[in-house]
């Protein structure tokens, strides 16, 4: 897969992964995912799961691209540390009340599913330039001169 296609594919998979967890927990196993707060009940459906996973994937991709673009040394390592920190912070609301153990477990698995796709997928090094080129762009003039002598 090309470098151009890899990151969008990873972002797409990061959206599908928690939706798959939701499909197993809610429709398949019949456990309705719900949270209650201040006398209100929030049903967790596939659409908000996909939207939030999309936001996380795009934010992660954007941060990594910015780190790489601005030449941050060890950009992928810095990004990985940030991604793990965000995963840890995203788990904090799961420690509160207002949800059943099944909902808490499903939400934790959704968070882990997004991270399991995004972190290794976006961290993977894009393919380097073709052999024999410094920038990855072949210059016809250089190739012709080098073969002539």
PDB file of C-alpha atoms in Angstrom:
ATOM      1  CA  UNK A   1       0.000   0.000   0.000  1.00  0.00           C
ATOM      2  CA  UNK A   2       1.301   3.453  -0.851  1.00  0.00           C
ATOM      3  CA  UNK A   3       2.145   6.006   1.805  1.00  0.00           C
ATOM      4  CA  UNK A   4      -0.659   8.187   0.474  1.00  0.00           C
ATOM      5  CA  UNK A   5      -3.215   5.416   0.927  1.00  0.00           C
ATOM      6  CA  UNK A   6      -1.971   3.956   4.196  1.00  0.00           C
ATOM      7  CA  UNK A   7      -2.989   6.673   6.617  1.00  0.00           C
ATOM      8  CA  UNK A   8      -6.530   7.166   5.251  1.00  0.00           C
ATOM      9  CA  UNK A   9      -7.007   3.392   5.383  1.00  0.00           C
ATOM     10  CA  UNK A  10      -5.803   3.309   8.996  1.00  0.00           C
ATOM     11  CA  UNK A  11      -8.178   6.153   9.895  1.00  0.00           C
ATOM     12  CA  UNK A  12     -11.053   4.265   8.263  1.00  0.00           C
ATOM     13  CA  UNK A  13     -10.229   1.088  10.151  1.00  0.00           C
ATOM     14  CA  UNK A  14     -10.023   3.090  13.379  1.00  0.00           C
ATOM     15  CA  UNK A  15     -13.641   4.121  12.807  1.00  0.00           C
ATOM     16  CA  UNK A  16     -14.803   0.604  11.975  1.00  0.00           C
ATOM     17  CA  UNK A  17     -13.113  -1.049  14.978  1.00  0.00           C
ATOM     18  CA  UNK A  18     -15.249   0.514  17.756  1.00  0.00           C
ATOM     19  CA  UNK A  19     -18.381   0.193  15.637  1.00  0.00           C
ATOM     20  CA  UNK A  20     -17.632  -3.540  15.434  1.00  0.00           C
ATOM     21  CA  UNK A  21     -17.371  -3.648  19.243  1.00  0.00           C
ATOM     22  CA  UNK A  22     -20.700  -1.809  19.477  1.00  0.00           C
ATOM     23  CA  UNK A  23     -22.295  -4.284  17.036  1.00  0.00           C
ATOM     24  CA  UNK A  24     -21.215  -7.215  19.183  1.00  0.00           C
ATOM     25  CA  UNK A  25     -22.225  -5.633  22.497  1.00  0.00           C
ATOM     26  CA  UNK A  26     -25.528  -4.014  21.580  1.00  0.00           C
ATOM     27  CA  UNK A  27     -27.391  -5.783  18.761  1.00  0.00           C
ATOM     28  CA  UNK A  28     -25.613  -9.150  18.916  1.00  0.00           C
ATOM     29  CA  UNK A  29     -25.374  -9.723  22.681  1.00  0.00           C
ATOM     30  CA  UNK A  30     -28.401  -7.544  23.434  1.00  0.00           C
ATOM     31  CA  UNK A  31     -26.692  -5.324  26.016  1.00  0.00           C
ATOM     32  CA  UNK A  32     -28.048  -1.814  25.510  1.00  0.00           C
ATOM     33  CA  UNK A  33     -25.193   0.648  26.068  1.00  0.00           C
ATOM     34  CA  UNK A  34     -26.469   3.428  28.326  1.00  0.00           C
ATOM     35  CA  UNK A  35     -25.085   6.107  30.581  1.00  0.00           C
ATOM     36  CA  UNK A  36     -27.051   8.102  33.127  1.00  0.00           C
ATOM     37  CA  UNK A  37     -26.202  11.535  34.473  1.00  0.00           C
ATOM     38  CA  UNK A  38     -28.403  13.988  36.344  1.00  0.00           C
ATOM     39  CA  UNK A  39     -31.636  12.077  35.765  1.00  0.00           C
ATOM     40  CA  UNK A  40     -30.947  11.829  32.014  1.00  0.00           C
ATOM     41  CA  UNK A  41     -30.152   8.653  30.135  1.00  0.00           C
ATOM     42  CA  UNK A  42     -27.888   8.624  27.098  1.00  0.00           C
ATOM     43  CA  UNK A  43     -28.172   5.662  24.746  1.00  0.00           C
ATOM     44  CA  UNK A  44     -24.916   4.972  22.938  1.00  0.00           C
ATOM     45  CA  UNK A  45     -25.586   4.150  19.296  1.00  0.00           C
ATOM     46  CA  UNK A  46     -23.302   3.394  16.344  1.00  0.00           C
ATOM     47  CA  UNK A  47     -23.417   6.919  14.904  1.00  0.00           C
ATOM     48  CA  UNK A  48     -21.864   8.729  17.898  1.00  0.00           C
ATOM     49  CA  UNK A  49     -19.342   5.906  18.214  1.00  0.00           C
ATOM     50  CA  UNK A  50     -18.305   6.379  14.567  1.00  0.00           C
ATOM     51  CA  UNK A  51     -18.253  10.181  14.827  1.00  0.00           C
ATOM     52  CA  UNK A  52     -16.065  10.200  17.929  1.00  0.00           C
ATOM     53  CA  UNK A  53     -13.740   7.576  16.463  1.00  0.00           C
ATOM     54  CA  UNK A  54     -13.480   9.689  13.293  1.00  0.00           C
ATOM     55  CA  UNK A  55     -12.585  12.734  15.353  1.00  0.00           C
ATOM     56  CA  UNK A  56      -9.909  10.778  17.230  1.00  0.00           C
ATOM     57  CA  UNK A  57      -8.476   9.323  14.018  1.00  0.00           C
ATOM     58  CA  UNK A  58      -8.357  12.684  12.237  1.00  0.00           C
ATOM     59  CA  UNK A  59      -6.866  14.432  15.262  1.00  0.00           C
ATOM     60  CA  UNK A  60      -4.194  11.762  15.608  1.00  0.00           C
ATOM     61  CA  UNK A  61      -3.390  11.808  11.911  1.00  0.00           C
ATOM     62  CA  UNK A  62      -3.289  15.605  11.900  1.00  0.00           C
ATOM     63  CA  UNK A  63      -0.972  15.790  14.898  1.00  0.00           C
ATOM     64  CA  UNK A  64       1.421  13.247  13.404  1.00  0.00           C
ATOM     65  CA  UNK A  65       1.411  15.041  10.049  1.00  0.00           C
ATOM     66  CA  UNK A  66       2.115  18.367  11.766  1.00  0.00           C
ATOM     67  CA  UNK A  67       4.979  16.907  13.793  1.00  0.00           C
ATOM     68  CA  UNK A  68       6.501  15.416  10.645  1.00  0.00           C
ATOM     69  CA  UNK A  69       5.892  18.541   8.563  1.00  0.00           C
ATOM     70  CA  UNK A  70       7.597  20.833  11.042  1.00  0.00           C
ATOM     71  CA  UNK A  71      10.587  18.522  11.366  1.00  0.00           C
ATOM     72  CA  UNK A  72      10.161  17.465  14.977  1.00  0.00           C
ATOM     73  CA  UNK A  73      12.943  15.049  15.806  1.00  0.00           C
ATOM     74  CA  UNK A  74      11.587  11.571  16.366  1.00  0.00           C
ATOM     75  CA  UNK A  75       8.098  12.731  15.394  1.00  0.00           C
ATOM     76  CA  UNK A  76       6.608   9.236  15.512  1.00  0.00           C
ATOM     77  CA  UNK A  77       8.000   8.619  19.000  1.00  0.00           C
ATOM     78  CA  UNK A  78       6.631  11.943  20.260  1.00  0.00           C
ATOM     79  CA  UNK A  79       3.306  11.181  18.596  1.00  0.00           C
ATOM     80  CA  UNK A  80       3.149   7.691  20.132  1.00  0.00           C
ATOM     81  CA  UNK A  81       3.710   9.104  23.621  1.00  0.00           C
ATOM     82  CA  UNK A  82       0.944  11.656  23.022  1.00  0.00           C
ATOM     83  CA  UNK A  83      -1.404   8.955  21.695  1.00  0.00           C
ATOM     84  CA  UNK A  84      -0.837   6.733  24.737  1.00  0.00           C
ATOM     85  CA  UNK A  85      -1.427   9.720  27.037  1.00  0.00           C
ATOM     86  CA  UNK A  86      -4.685  10.545  25.235  1.00  0.00           C
ATOM     87  CA  UNK A  87      -5.772   6.898  25.544  1.00  0.00           C
ATOM     88  CA  UNK A  88      -5.091   6.990  29.292  1.00  0.00           C
ATOM     89  CA  UNK A  89      -6.993  10.273  29.700  1.00  0.00           C
ATOM     90  CA  UNK A  90      -9.908   8.991  27.631  1.00  0.00           C
ATOM     91  CA  UNK A  91     -10.312   6.128  30.082  1.00  0.00           C
ATOM     92  CA  UNK A  92     -10.820   8.430  33.087  1.00  0.00           C
ATOM     93  CA  UNK A  93     -14.579   8.933  32.525  1.00  0.00           C
ATOM     94  CA  UNK A  94     -14.966   5.154  32.579  1.00  0.00           C
ATOM     95  CA  UNK A  95     -14.046   5.156  36.261  1.00  0.00           C
ATOM     96  CA  UNK A  96     -17.126   7.205  37.211  1.00  0.00           C
ATOM     97  CA  UNK A  97     -20.630   6.021  37.869  1.00  0.00           C
ATOM     98  CA  UNK A  98     -23.757   6.100  35.797  1.00  0.00           C
ATOM     99  CA  UNK A  99     -23.157   2.995  33.717  1.00  0.00           C
ATOM    100  CA  UNK A 100     -23.365  -0.738  34.095  1.00  0.00           C
ATOM    101  CA  UNK A 101     -20.330  -2.977  34.114  1.00  0.00           C
ATOM    102  CA  UNK A 102     -21.252  -4.197  30.623  1.00  0.00           C
ATOM    103  CA  UNK A 103     -21.409  -0.653  29.259  1.00  0.00           C
ATOM    104  CA  UNK A 104     -18.134   0.230  30.970  1.00  0.00           C
ATOM    105  CA  UNK A 105     -16.478  -2.855  29.475  1.00  0.00           C
ATOM    106  CA  UNK A 106     -17.822  -2.176  25.981  1.00  0.00           C
ATOM    107  CA  UNK A 107     -16.687   1.463  26.106  1.00  0.00           C
ATOM    108  CA  UNK A 108     -13.230   0.441  27.329  1.00  0.00           C
ATOM    109  CA  UNK A 109     -12.971  -2.074  24.489  1.00  0.00           C
ATOM    110  CA  UNK A 110     -14.019   0.626  22.008  1.00  0.00           C
ATOM    111  CA  UNK A 111     -11.270   2.944  23.254  1.00  0.00           C
ATOM    112  CA  UNK A 112      -8.722   0.138  23.052  1.00  0.00           C
ATOM    113  CA  UNK A 113      -9.923  -0.848  19.563  1.00  0.00           C
ATOM    114  CA  UNK A 114      -9.339   2.673  18.235  1.00  0.00           C
ATOM    115  CA  UNK A 115      -5.904   2.811  19.863  1.00  0.00           C
ATOM    116  CA  UNK A 116      -4.968  -0.680  18.662  1.00  0.00           C
ATOM    117  CA  UNK A 117      -5.570   0.412  15.073  1.00  0.00           C
ATOM    118  CA  UNK A 118      -4.312   4.007  15.197  1.00  0.00           C
ATOM    119  CA  UNK A 119      -1.122   3.717  17.196  1.00  0.00           C
ATOM    120  CA  UNK A 120       0.649   0.988  15.209  1.00  0.00           C
ATOM    121  CA  UNK A 121      -1.042   1.964  11.944  1.00  0.00           C
ATOM    122  CA  UNK A 122      -0.125   5.644  11.931  1.00  0.00           C
ATOM    123  CA  UNK A 123       3.226   5.055  13.603  1.00  0.00           C
ATOM    124  CA  UNK A 124       4.405   2.755  10.807  1.00  0.00           C
ATOM    125  CA  UNK A 125       7.085   4.418   8.749  1.00  0.00           C
ATOM    126  CA  UNK A 126       5.992   5.512   5.308  1.00  0.00           C
ATOM    127  CA  UNK A 127       8.017   3.957   2.495  1.00  0.00           C
ATOM    128  CA  UNK A 128      11.232   5.832   1.784  1.00  0.00           C
ATOM    129  CA  UNK A 129      12.380   7.262  -1.539  1.00  0.00           C
ATOM    130  CA  UNK A 130      13.327   4.914  -4.361  1.00  0.00           C
ATOM    131  CA  UNK A 131      16.908   3.630  -4.242  1.00  0.00           C
ATOM    132  CA  UNK A 132      19.499   5.942  -5.750  1.00  0.00           C
ATOM    133  CA  UNK A 133      17.538   9.151  -5.193  1.00  0.00           C
ATOM    134  CA  UNK A 134      17.928  11.702  -2.469  1.00  0.00           C
ATOM    135  CA  UNK A 135      14.439  13.171  -2.642  1.00  0.00           C
ATOM    136  CA  UNK A 136      12.413  10.355  -4.108  1.00  0.00           C
ATOM    137  CA  UNK A 137      12.003  12.186  -7.425  1.00  0.00           C
ATOM    138  CA  UNK A 138      13.990  10.932 -10.348  1.00  0.00           C
ATOM    139  CA  UNK A 139      15.521  13.568 -12.566  1.00  0.00           C
ATOM    140  CA  UNK A 140      15.850  12.443 -16.174  1.00  0.00           C
ATOM    141  CA  UNK A 141      18.928  14.610 -16.721  1.00  0.00           C
ATOM    142  CA  UNK A 142      20.835  13.067 -13.831  1.00  0.00           C
ATOM    143  CA  UNK A 143      19.992   9.519 -14.859  1.00  0.00           C
ATOM    144  CA  UNK A 144      21.128  10.191 -18.441  1.00  0.00           C
ATOM    145  CA  UNK A 145      24.415  11.758 -17.351  1.00  0.00           C
ATOM    146  CA  UNK A 146      25.254   9.010 -14.927  1.00  0.00           C
ATOM    147  CA  UNK A 147      24.840   6.295 -17.544  1.00  0.00           C
ATOM    148  CA  UNK A 148      26.973   8.121 -20.117  1.00  0.00           C
ATOM    149  CA  UNK A 149      30.038   8.165 -18.113  1.00  0.00           C
TER     150      UNK A 149
END
